[in-house]
């Protein structure tokens, strides 16, 4: 005797009911795991943002501090790190919940993603350190270069910053598991060419600077502040000297004369009513 349609429907409903009550505890546990994971992820994200914000505010004033503060603001370190931690914790919670429910395929994919995410965080951290380090070193290079080569200081600072950031990008890509052997070789070739060009340009630009520095070594021995001199069409009293220049009084202010000019032209020195020629 074949079962009636109503009996088949009741049997199906009974099977669904039995399966539901069998899965219900697992669903409850999975929801609890998801809620706890979300709560922990949200708390850690808020904590990291507060720590970064307080760290940025407590940095004392200065060039280095300004660089750090600018990097923290421009690159959104708090948002990047906190969001990475948030999604990492949330992925772990989803992986555990899917394993509790009994979804092995989803668990495998999520576990692989959760395993790969720390590499992304490390790559982001390397990029951040590279950007900040590039700014710090470029600022130091610029302040140093401006003392010797005022017209080339900015170019030198950009070159140094580009090298550091480029190296950081290569390291970050390697953290993601990508083979960067070819990119590294290309980077080294370009770096060698840039350094050679920079050295050549620096040598050309520093030639006159070095000549003036050497000349001032002897000028300071021959002339004193307060003496009156006549050099070509320029004349006046020496008011101060630097490592490369002699400044004399002028009708419109102070006239700067490069030290090398004292060896290229005849200079008349007048002191206490006496004159000398050198």
PDB file of C-alpha atoms in Angstrom:
ATOM      1  CA  UNK A   1       0.000   0.000   0.000  1.00  0.00           C
ATOM      2  CA  UNK A   2       1.488   3.313  -1.097  1.00  0.00           C
ATOM      3  CA  UNK A   3       1.690   6.130   1.477  1.00  0.00           C
ATOM      4  CA  UNK A   4      -0.683   9.022   1.000  1.00  0.00           C
ATOM      5  CA  UNK A   5       0.593  12.487  -0.042  1.00  0.00           C
ATOM      6  CA  UNK A   6      -0.206  13.867   3.378  1.00  0.00           C
ATOM      7  CA  UNK A   7       1.896  11.182   5.010  1.00  0.00           C
ATOM      8  CA  UNK A   8       4.843  12.021   2.743  1.00  0.00           C
ATOM      9  CA  UNK A   9       4.517  15.716   3.567  1.00  0.00           C
ATOM     10  CA  UNK A  10       4.433  14.938   7.270  1.00  0.00           C
ATOM     11  CA  UNK A  11       7.496  12.744   6.898  1.00  0.00           C
ATOM     12  CA  UNK A  12       9.401  15.518   5.111  1.00  0.00           C
ATOM     13  CA  UNK A  13       8.357  18.075   7.719  1.00  0.00           C
ATOM     14  CA  UNK A  14       9.404  15.704  10.464  1.00  0.00           C
ATOM     15  CA  UNK A  15      12.806  15.237   8.827  1.00  0.00           C
ATOM     16  CA  UNK A  16      13.236  18.995   8.490  1.00  0.00           C
ATOM     17  CA  UNK A  17      12.220  19.468  12.106  1.00  0.00           C
ATOM     18  CA  UNK A  18      14.657  16.825  13.262  1.00  0.00           C
ATOM     19  CA  UNK A  19      17.478  18.355  11.188  1.00  0.00           C
ATOM     20  CA  UNK A  20      16.632  21.829  12.453  1.00  0.00           C
ATOM     21  CA  UNK A  21      16.768  20.821  16.104  1.00  0.00           C
ATOM     22  CA  UNK A  22      19.972  18.930  15.365  1.00  0.00           C
ATOM     23  CA  UNK A  23      21.628  21.969  13.745  1.00  0.00           C
ATOM     24  CA  UNK A  24      20.098  24.604  16.053  1.00  0.00           C
ATOM     25  CA  UNK A  25      22.672  24.222  18.863  1.00  0.00           C
ATOM     26  CA  UNK A  26      25.480  24.537  16.329  1.00  0.00           C
ATOM     27  CA  UNK A  27      23.884  27.659  14.849  1.00  0.00           C
ATOM     28  CA  UNK A  28      23.554  29.183  18.307  1.00  0.00           C
ATOM     29  CA  UNK A  29      27.199  28.448  19.089  1.00  0.00           C
ATOM     30  CA  UNK A  30      28.258  29.837  15.692  1.00  0.00           C
ATOM     31  CA  UNK A  31      26.279  33.040  16.263  1.00  0.00           C
ATOM     32  CA  UNK A  32      27.829  33.422  19.708  1.00  0.00           C
ATOM     33  CA  UNK A  33      31.300  32.935  18.210  1.00  0.00           C
ATOM     34  CA  UNK A  34      30.560  35.524  15.515  1.00  0.00           C
ATOM     35  CA  UNK A  35      29.256  38.019  18.057  1.00  0.00           C
ATOM     36  CA  UNK A  36      32.240  37.568  20.372  1.00  0.00           C
ATOM     37  CA  UNK A  37      34.637  37.787  17.414  1.00  0.00           C
ATOM     38  CA  UNK A  38      32.981  40.954  16.150  1.00  0.00           C
ATOM     39  CA  UNK A  39      33.065  42.475  19.645  1.00  0.00           C
ATOM     40  CA  UNK A  40      36.765  41.678  20.070  1.00  0.00           C
ATOM     41  CA  UNK A  41      37.572  42.969  16.563  1.00  0.00           C
ATOM     42  CA  UNK A  42      35.651  46.205  17.123  1.00  0.00           C
ATOM     43  CA  UNK A  43      37.326  46.750  20.516  1.00  0.00           C
ATOM     44  CA  UNK A  44      40.818  46.166  19.125  1.00  0.00           C
ATOM     45  CA  UNK A  45      40.157  48.497  16.207  1.00  0.00           C
ATOM     46  CA  UNK A  46      39.020  51.294  18.528  1.00  0.00           C
ATOM     47  CA  UNK A  47      41.977  50.669  20.860  1.00  0.00           C
ATOM     48  CA  UNK A  48      44.559  50.844  18.071  1.00  0.00           C
ATOM     49  CA  UNK A  49      43.089  54.081  16.713  1.00  0.00           C
ATOM     50  CA  UNK A  50      43.196  55.689  20.153  1.00  0.00           C
ATOM     51  CA  UNK A  51      46.771  54.570  20.771  1.00  0.00           C
ATOM     52  CA  UNK A  52      47.942  55.955  17.421  1.00  0.00           C
ATOM     53  CA  UNK A  53      46.068  59.233  17.979  1.00  0.00           C
ATOM     54  CA  UNK A  54      47.592  59.713  21.441  1.00  0.00           C
ATOM     55  CA  UNK A  55      51.040  58.803  20.157  1.00  0.00           C
ATOM     56  CA  UNK A  56      50.748  61.428  17.422  1.00  0.00           C
ATOM     57  CA  UNK A  57      49.659  64.129  19.894  1.00  0.00           C
ATOM     58  CA  UNK A  58      52.416  63.428  22.414  1.00  0.00           C
ATOM     59  CA  UNK A  59      55.269  63.780  19.932  1.00  0.00           C
ATOM     60  CA  UNK A  60      57.284  66.877  20.784  1.00  0.00           C
ATOM     61  CA  UNK A  61      57.767  69.659  18.289  1.00  0.00           C
ATOM     62  CA  UNK A  62      60.521  69.446  15.716  1.00  0.00           C
ATOM     63  CA  UNK A  63      61.327  68.391  12.176  1.00  0.00           C
ATOM     64  CA  UNK A  64      61.300  64.695  13.024  1.00  0.00           C
ATOM     65  CA  UNK A  65      58.068  65.063  14.967  1.00  0.00           C
ATOM     66  CA  UNK A  66      56.467  66.944  12.106  1.00  0.00           C
ATOM     67  CA  UNK A  67      57.432  64.177   9.718  1.00  0.00           C
ATOM     68  CA  UNK A  68      55.923  61.534  11.990  1.00  0.00           C
ATOM     69  CA  UNK A  69      52.746  63.544  12.501  1.00  0.00           C
ATOM     70  CA  UNK A  70      52.375  64.170   8.782  1.00  0.00           C
ATOM     71  CA  UNK A  71      52.846  60.474   8.040  1.00  0.00           C
ATOM     72  CA  UNK A  72      50.367  59.458  10.721  1.00  0.00           C
ATOM     73  CA  UNK A  73      47.795  61.860   9.314  1.00  0.00           C
ATOM     74  CA  UNK A  74      48.372  61.495   5.583  1.00  0.00           C
ATOM     75  CA  UNK A  75      48.751  57.739   5.412  1.00  0.00           C
ATOM     76  CA  UNK A  76      46.069  56.972   7.999  1.00  0.00           C
ATOM     77  CA  UNK A  77      48.235  54.580  10.010  1.00  0.00           C
ATOM     78  CA  UNK A  78      45.519  54.168  12.622  1.00  0.00           C
ATOM     79  CA  UNK A  79      42.887  53.291  10.019  1.00  0.00           C
ATOM     80  CA  UNK A  80      45.148  50.888   8.125  1.00  0.00           C
ATOM     81  CA  UNK A  81      46.438  48.936  11.117  1.00  0.00           C
ATOM     82  CA  UNK A  82      43.151  48.937  13.013  1.00  0.00           C
ATOM     83  CA  UNK A  83      41.156  47.826   9.970  1.00  0.00           C
ATOM     84  CA  UNK A  84      43.659  45.048   9.265  1.00  0.00           C
ATOM     85  CA  UNK A  85      43.406  43.780  12.832  1.00  0.00           C
ATOM     86  CA  UNK A  86      39.614  44.074  12.694  1.00  0.00           C
ATOM     87  CA  UNK A  87      39.276  41.922   9.587  1.00  0.00           C
ATOM     88  CA  UNK A  88      41.870  39.419  10.774  1.00  0.00           C
ATOM     89  CA  UNK A  89      39.996  38.777  14.023  1.00  0.00           C
ATOM     90  CA  UNK A  90      36.679  38.706  12.181  1.00  0.00           C
ATOM     91  CA  UNK A  91      37.989  36.171   9.661  1.00  0.00           C
ATOM     92  CA  UNK A  92      39.197  33.953  12.480  1.00  0.00           C
ATOM     93  CA  UNK A  93      35.753  34.164  14.096  1.00  0.00           C
ATOM     94  CA  UNK A  94      33.999  33.327  10.803  1.00  0.00           C
ATOM     95  CA  UNK A  95      36.373  30.394  10.263  1.00  0.00           C
ATOM     96  CA  UNK A  96      35.620  28.986  13.713  1.00  0.00           C
ATOM     97  CA  UNK A  97      31.880  29.523  13.213  1.00  0.00           C
ATOM     98  CA  UNK A  98      31.873  27.744   9.839  1.00  0.00           C
ATOM     99  CA  UNK A  99      33.773  24.844  11.355  1.00  0.00           C
ATOM    100  CA  UNK A 100      31.238  24.596  14.178  1.00  0.00           C
ATOM    101  CA  UNK A 101      28.343  24.543  11.714  1.00  0.00           C
ATOM    102  CA  UNK A 102      30.106  21.960   9.565  1.00  0.00           C
ATOM    103  CA  UNK A 103      31.150  23.755   6.372  1.00  0.00           C
ATOM    104  CA  UNK A 104      34.629  22.358   5.621  1.00  0.00           C
ATOM    105  CA  UNK A 105      34.989  24.009   2.196  1.00  0.00           C
ATOM    106  CA  UNK A 106      34.253  27.480   3.562  1.00  0.00           C
ATOM    107  CA  UNK A 107      36.501  26.793   6.530  1.00  0.00           C
ATOM    108  CA  UNK A 108      39.403  25.902   4.226  1.00  0.00           C
ATOM    109  CA  UNK A 109      39.079  29.069   2.143  1.00  0.00           C
ATOM    110  CA  UNK A 110      38.688  31.321   5.174  1.00  0.00           C
ATOM    111  CA  UNK A 111      41.637  29.698   6.927  1.00  0.00           C
ATOM    112  CA  UNK A 112      43.807  30.323   3.859  1.00  0.00           C
ATOM    113  CA  UNK A 113      42.648  33.943   3.752  1.00  0.00           C
ATOM    114  CA  UNK A 114      43.285  34.420   7.472  1.00  0.00           C
ATOM    115  CA  UNK A 115      46.749  32.920   6.993  1.00  0.00           C
ATOM    116  CA  UNK A 116      47.504  35.345   4.138  1.00  0.00           C
ATOM    117  CA  UNK A 117      46.203  38.500   5.838  1.00  0.00           C
ATOM    118  CA  UNK A 118      49.200  38.868   8.220  1.00  0.00           C
ATOM    119  CA  UNK A 119      51.403  39.134   5.140  1.00  0.00           C
ATOM    120  CA  UNK A 120      49.266  42.014   3.946  1.00  0.00           C
ATOM    121  CA  UNK A 121      49.622  43.697   7.349  1.00  0.00           C
ATOM    122  CA  UNK A 122      53.397  43.203   7.241  1.00  0.00           C
ATOM    123  CA  UNK A 123      53.537  44.663   3.725  1.00  0.00           C
ATOM    124  CA  UNK A 124      51.545  47.710   4.824  1.00  0.00           C
ATOM    125  CA  UNK A 125      53.832  48.153   7.840  1.00  0.00           C
ATOM    126  CA  UNK A 126      56.928  47.970   5.621  1.00  0.00           C
ATOM    127  CA  UNK A 127      55.464  50.566   3.260  1.00  0.00           C
ATOM    128  CA  UNK A 128      54.652  52.882   6.163  1.00  0.00           C
ATOM    129  CA  UNK A 129      58.149  52.584   7.618  1.00  0.00           C
ATOM    130  CA  UNK A 130      59.603  53.182   4.156  1.00  0.00           C
ATOM    131  CA  UNK A 131      57.526  56.317   3.591  1.00  0.00           C
ATOM    132  CA  UNK A 132      58.316  57.754   7.037  1.00  0.00           C
ATOM    133  CA  UNK A 133      61.977  56.762   6.806  1.00  0.00           C
ATOM    134  CA  UNK A 134      62.179  58.315   3.352  1.00  0.00           C
ATOM    135  CA  UNK A 135      60.789  61.584   4.674  1.00  0.00           C
ATOM    136  CA  UNK A 136      63.128  61.643   7.661  1.00  0.00           C
ATOM    137  CA  UNK A 137      66.237  60.927   5.603  1.00  0.00           C
ATOM    138  CA  UNK A 138      65.207  63.293   2.792  1.00  0.00           C
ATOM    139  CA  UNK A 139      64.659  66.116   5.301  1.00  0.00           C
ATOM    140  CA  UNK A 140      68.094  65.480   6.785  1.00  0.00           C
ATOM    141  CA  UNK A 141      69.662  65.307   3.321  1.00  0.00           C
ATOM    142  CA  UNK A 142      67.934  68.517   2.253  1.00  0.00           C
ATOM    143  CA  UNK A 143      69.056  70.465   5.320  1.00  0.00           C
ATOM    144  CA  UNK A 144      72.633  69.240   4.825  1.00  0.00           C
ATOM    145  CA  UNK A 145      72.716  69.760   1.068  1.00  0.00           C
ATOM    146  CA  UNK A 146      71.337  73.291   1.283  1.00  0.00           C
ATOM    147  CA  UNK A 147      74.436  74.331   3.215  1.00  0.00           C
ATOM    148  CA  UNK A 148      76.685  73.271   0.338  1.00  0.00           C
ATOM    149  CA  UNK A 149      74.474  73.146  -2.757  1.00  0.00           C
ATOM    150  CA  UNK A 150      71.376  75.328  -2.296  1.00  0.00           C
ATOM    151  CA  UNK A 151      70.182  74.725  -5.858  1.00  0.00           C
ATOM    152  CA  UNK A 152      70.556  70.939  -5.736  1.00  0.00           C
ATOM    153  CA  UNK A 153      69.377  70.188  -2.205  1.00  0.00           C
ATOM    154  CA  UNK A 154      65.775  69.511  -3.199  1.00  0.00           C
ATOM    155  CA  UNK A 155      66.769  67.181  -6.041  1.00  0.00           C
ATOM    156  CA  UNK A 156      69.102  65.251  -3.756  1.00  0.00           C
ATOM    157  CA  UNK A 157      66.383  64.923  -1.112  1.00  0.00           C
ATOM    158  CA  UNK A 158      63.919  63.614  -3.708  1.00  0.00           C
ATOM    159  CA  UNK A 159      66.459  61.081  -4.949  1.00  0.00           C
ATOM    160  CA  UNK A 160      67.135  59.764  -1.447  1.00  0.00           C
ATOM    161  CA  UNK A 161      63.433  59.554  -0.663  1.00  0.00           C
ATOM    162  CA  UNK A 162      62.701  57.753  -3.940  1.00  0.00           C
ATOM    163  CA  UNK A 163      65.422  55.173  -3.272  1.00  0.00           C
ATOM    164  CA  UNK A 164      64.124  54.396   0.220  1.00  0.00           C
ATOM    165  CA  UNK A 165      60.478  54.211  -0.841  1.00  0.00           C
ATOM    166  CA  UNK A 166      61.394  52.052  -3.859  1.00  0.00           C
ATOM    167  CA  UNK A 167      63.278  49.613  -1.642  1.00  0.00           C
ATOM    168  CA  UNK A 168      60.328  49.518   0.765  1.00  0.00           C
ATOM    169  CA  UNK A 169      57.954  48.713  -2.107  1.00  0.00           C
ATOM    170  CA  UNK A 170      60.137  45.782  -3.179  1.00  0.00           C
ATOM    171  CA  UNK A 171      60.270  44.416   0.371  1.00  0.00           C
ATOM    172  CA  UNK A 172      56.498  44.832   0.749  1.00  0.00           C
ATOM    173  CA  UNK A 173      55.836  42.951  -2.501  1.00  0.00           C
ATOM    174  CA  UNK A 174      58.154  40.177  -1.340  1.00  0.00           C
ATOM    175  CA  UNK A 175      56.190  39.954   1.918  1.00  0.00           C
ATOM    176  CA  UNK A 176      53.117  39.136  -0.172  1.00  0.00           C
ATOM    177  CA  UNK A 177      54.907  36.095  -1.579  1.00  0.00           C
ATOM    178  CA  UNK A 178      55.700  37.514  -5.017  1.00  0.00           C
ATOM    179  CA  UNK A 179      59.057  36.781  -6.651  1.00  0.00           C
ATOM    180  CA  UNK A 180      60.786  40.137  -7.027  1.00  0.00           C
ATOM    181  CA  UNK A 181      64.131  38.946  -8.385  1.00  0.00           C
ATOM    182  CA  UNK A 182      63.635  40.634 -11.758  1.00  0.00           C
ATOM    183  CA  UNK A 183      62.284  43.813 -10.171  1.00  0.00           C
ATOM    184  CA  UNK A 184      65.216  43.862  -7.752  1.00  0.00           C
ATOM    185  CA  UNK A 185      67.744  43.630 -10.584  1.00  0.00           C
ATOM    186  CA  UNK A 186      65.991  46.422 -12.486  1.00  0.00           C
ATOM    187  CA  UNK A 187      65.879  48.546  -9.337  1.00  0.00           C
ATOM    188  CA  UNK A 188      69.607  48.037  -8.709  1.00  0.00           C
ATOM    189  CA  UNK A 189      70.465  49.005 -12.294  1.00  0.00           C
ATOM    190  CA  UNK A 190      68.336  52.149 -12.110  1.00  0.00           C
ATOM    191  CA  UNK A 191      69.760  52.928  -8.668  1.00  0.00           C
ATOM    192  CA  UNK A 192      73.334  52.650  -9.930  1.00  0.00           C
ATOM    193  CA  UNK A 193      72.558  54.970 -12.843  1.00  0.00           C
ATOM    194  CA  UNK A 194      70.879  57.517 -10.575  1.00  0.00           C
ATOM    195  CA  UNK A 195      73.721  57.470  -8.059  1.00  0.00           C
ATOM    196  CA  UNK A 196      76.296  57.903 -10.810  1.00  0.00           C
ATOM    197  CA  UNK A 197      74.367  60.842 -12.250  1.00  0.00           C
ATOM    198  CA  UNK A 198      73.889  62.363  -8.808  1.00  0.00           C
ATOM    199  CA  UNK A 199      77.597  62.017  -8.024  1.00  0.00           C
ATOM    200  CA  UNK A 200      78.526  63.661 -11.329  1.00  0.00           C
ATOM    201  CA  UNK A 201      76.060  66.520 -10.792  1.00  0.00           C
ATOM    202  CA  UNK A 202      77.198  66.940  -7.197  1.00  0.00           C
ATOM    203  CA  UNK A 203      80.819  67.100  -8.300  1.00  0.00           C
ATOM    204  CA  UNK A 204      80.077  69.775 -10.898  1.00  0.00           C
ATOM    205  CA  UNK A 205      77.943  71.790  -8.517  1.00  0.00           C
ATOM    206  CA  UNK A 206      80.360  71.510  -5.608  1.00  0.00           C
ATOM    207  CA  UNK A 207      83.411  72.536  -7.611  1.00  0.00           C
ATOM    208  CA  UNK A 208      82.896  76.267  -7.084  1.00  0.00           C
ATOM    209  CA  UNK A 209      81.806  75.713  -3.483  1.00  0.00           C
ATOM    210  CA  UNK A 210      84.986  73.815  -2.647  1.00  0.00           C
ATOM    211  CA  UNK A 211      87.091  76.449  -4.411  1.00  0.00           C
ATOM    212  CA  UNK A 212      85.475  79.197  -2.317  1.00  0.00           C
ATOM    213  CA  UNK A 213      85.940  77.219   0.901  1.00  0.00           C
ATOM    214  CA  UNK A 214      89.641  76.712   0.195  1.00  0.00           C
ATOM    215  CA  UNK A 215      90.039  80.352  -0.781  1.00  0.00           C
ATOM    216  CA  UNK A 216      88.368  81.558   2.422  1.00  0.00           C
ATOM    217  CA  UNK A 217      90.934  79.628   4.444  1.00  0.00           C
ATOM    218  CA  UNK A 218      93.605  82.023   3.179  1.00  0.00           C
ATOM    219  CA  UNK A 219      91.361  85.093   2.988  1.00  0.00           C
ATOM    220  CA  UNK A 220      90.637  84.842   6.729  1.00  0.00           C
ATOM    221  CA  UNK A 221      94.379  84.868   7.381  1.00  0.00           C
ATOM    222  CA  UNK A 222      94.953  87.956   5.220  1.00  0.00           C
ATOM    223  CA  UNK A 223      91.901  90.092   6.029  1.00  0.00           C
ATOM    224  CA  UNK A 224      90.049  90.887   9.242  1.00  0.00           C
ATOM    225  CA  UNK A 225      86.536  92.054  10.002  1.00  0.00           C
ATOM    226  CA  UNK A 226      86.483  95.859  10.107  1.00  0.00           C
ATOM    227  CA  UNK A 227      89.117  96.385   7.410  1.00  0.00           C
ATOM    228  CA  UNK A 228      88.233  98.342   4.292  1.00  0.00           C
ATOM    229  CA  UNK A 229      88.970  96.700   0.958  1.00  0.00           C
ATOM    230  CA  UNK A 230      88.585  97.498  -2.719  1.00  0.00           C
ATOM    231  CA  UNK A 231      88.080  94.542  -5.048  1.00  0.00           C
ATOM    232  CA  UNK A 232      87.496  95.474  -8.661  1.00  0.00           C
ATOM    233  CA  UNK A 233      84.565  97.878  -8.794  1.00  0.00           C
ATOM    234  CA  UNK A 234      83.435  96.949  -5.270  1.00  0.00           C
ATOM    235  CA  UNK A 235      84.727  98.533  -2.102  1.00  0.00           C
ATOM    236  CA  UNK A 236      83.666  98.741   1.530  1.00  0.00           C
ATOM    237  CA  UNK A 237      84.361  97.608   5.069  1.00  0.00           C
ATOM    238  CA  UNK A 238      84.315  93.895   5.880  1.00  0.00           C
ATOM    239  CA  UNK A 239      81.425  93.257   8.260  1.00  0.00           C
ATOM    240  CA  UNK A 240      81.446  89.456   8.434  1.00  0.00           C
ATOM    241  CA  UNK A 241      82.633  86.307   6.705  1.00  0.00           C
ATOM    242  CA  UNK A 242      81.248  82.821   6.113  1.00  0.00           C
ATOM    243  CA  UNK A 243      82.858  79.612   4.918  1.00  0.00           C
ATOM    244  CA  UNK A 244      82.525  80.744   1.288  1.00  0.00           C
ATOM    245  CA  UNK A 245      81.828  84.490   1.209  1.00  0.00           C
ATOM    246  CA  UNK A 246      83.098  87.851   2.471  1.00  0.00           C
ATOM    247  CA  UNK A 247      80.413  90.461   3.193  1.00  0.00           C
ATOM    248  CA  UNK A 248      81.274  94.155   2.924  1.00  0.00           C
ATOM    249  CA  UNK A 249      79.263  97.302   3.550  1.00  0.00           C
ATOM    250  CA  UNK A 250      77.318  98.634   0.603  1.00  0.00           C
ATOM    251  CA  UNK A 251      75.017 101.588   0.020  1.00  0.00           C
ATOM    252  CA  UNK A 252      72.050  99.229  -0.303  1.00  0.00           C
ATOM    253  CA  UNK A 253      73.053  96.726   2.382  1.00  0.00           C
ATOM    254  CA  UNK A 254      75.687  93.996   2.537  1.00  0.00           C
ATOM    255  CA  UNK A 255      77.549  92.908  -0.584  1.00  0.00           C
ATOM    256  CA  UNK A 256      78.693  89.280  -0.717  1.00  0.00           C
ATOM    257  CA  UNK A 257      81.989  88.560  -2.474  1.00  0.00           C
ATOM    258  CA  UNK A 258      82.958  84.893  -3.109  1.00  0.00           C
ATOM    259  CA  UNK A 259      86.278  83.933  -1.568  1.00  0.00           C
ATOM    260  CA  UNK A 260      87.672  82.711  -4.885  1.00  0.00           C
ATOM    261  CA  UNK A 261      87.322  86.221  -6.314  1.00  0.00           C
ATOM    262  CA  UNK A 262      90.101  87.433  -3.995  1.00  0.00           C
ATOM    263  CA  UNK A 263      92.535  85.238  -5.955  1.00  0.00           C
ATOM    264  CA  UNK A 264      91.166  86.084  -9.389  1.00  0.00           C
ATOM    265  CA  UNK A 265      91.326  89.887  -9.014  1.00  0.00           C
ATOM    266  CA  UNK A 266      93.621  92.434  -7.400  1.00  0.00           C
ATOM    267  CA  UNK A 267      92.430  93.509  -3.958  1.00  0.00           C
ATOM    268  CA  UNK A 268      93.374  96.792  -2.279  1.00  0.00           C
ATOM    269  CA  UNK A 269      93.341  96.622   1.522  1.00  0.00           C
ATOM    270  CA  UNK A 270      93.041  99.855   3.520  1.00  0.00           C
ATOM    271  CA  UNK A 271      93.532  99.689   7.294  1.00  0.00           C
ATOM    272  CA  UNK A 272      94.224 102.538   9.780  1.00  0.00           C
ATOM    273  CA  UNK A 273      95.136 104.947   6.998  1.00  0.00           C
ATOM    274  CA  UNK A 274      97.636 102.483   5.502  1.00  0.00           C
ATOM    275  CA  UNK A 275      97.086 100.634   2.277  1.00  0.00           C
ATOM    276  CA  UNK A 276      98.301  97.322   1.095  1.00  0.00           C
ATOM    277  CA  UNK A 277      97.828  95.461  -2.099  1.00  0.00           C
ATOM    278  CA  UNK A 278      97.437  91.725  -2.441  1.00  0.00           C
TER     279      UNK A 278
END
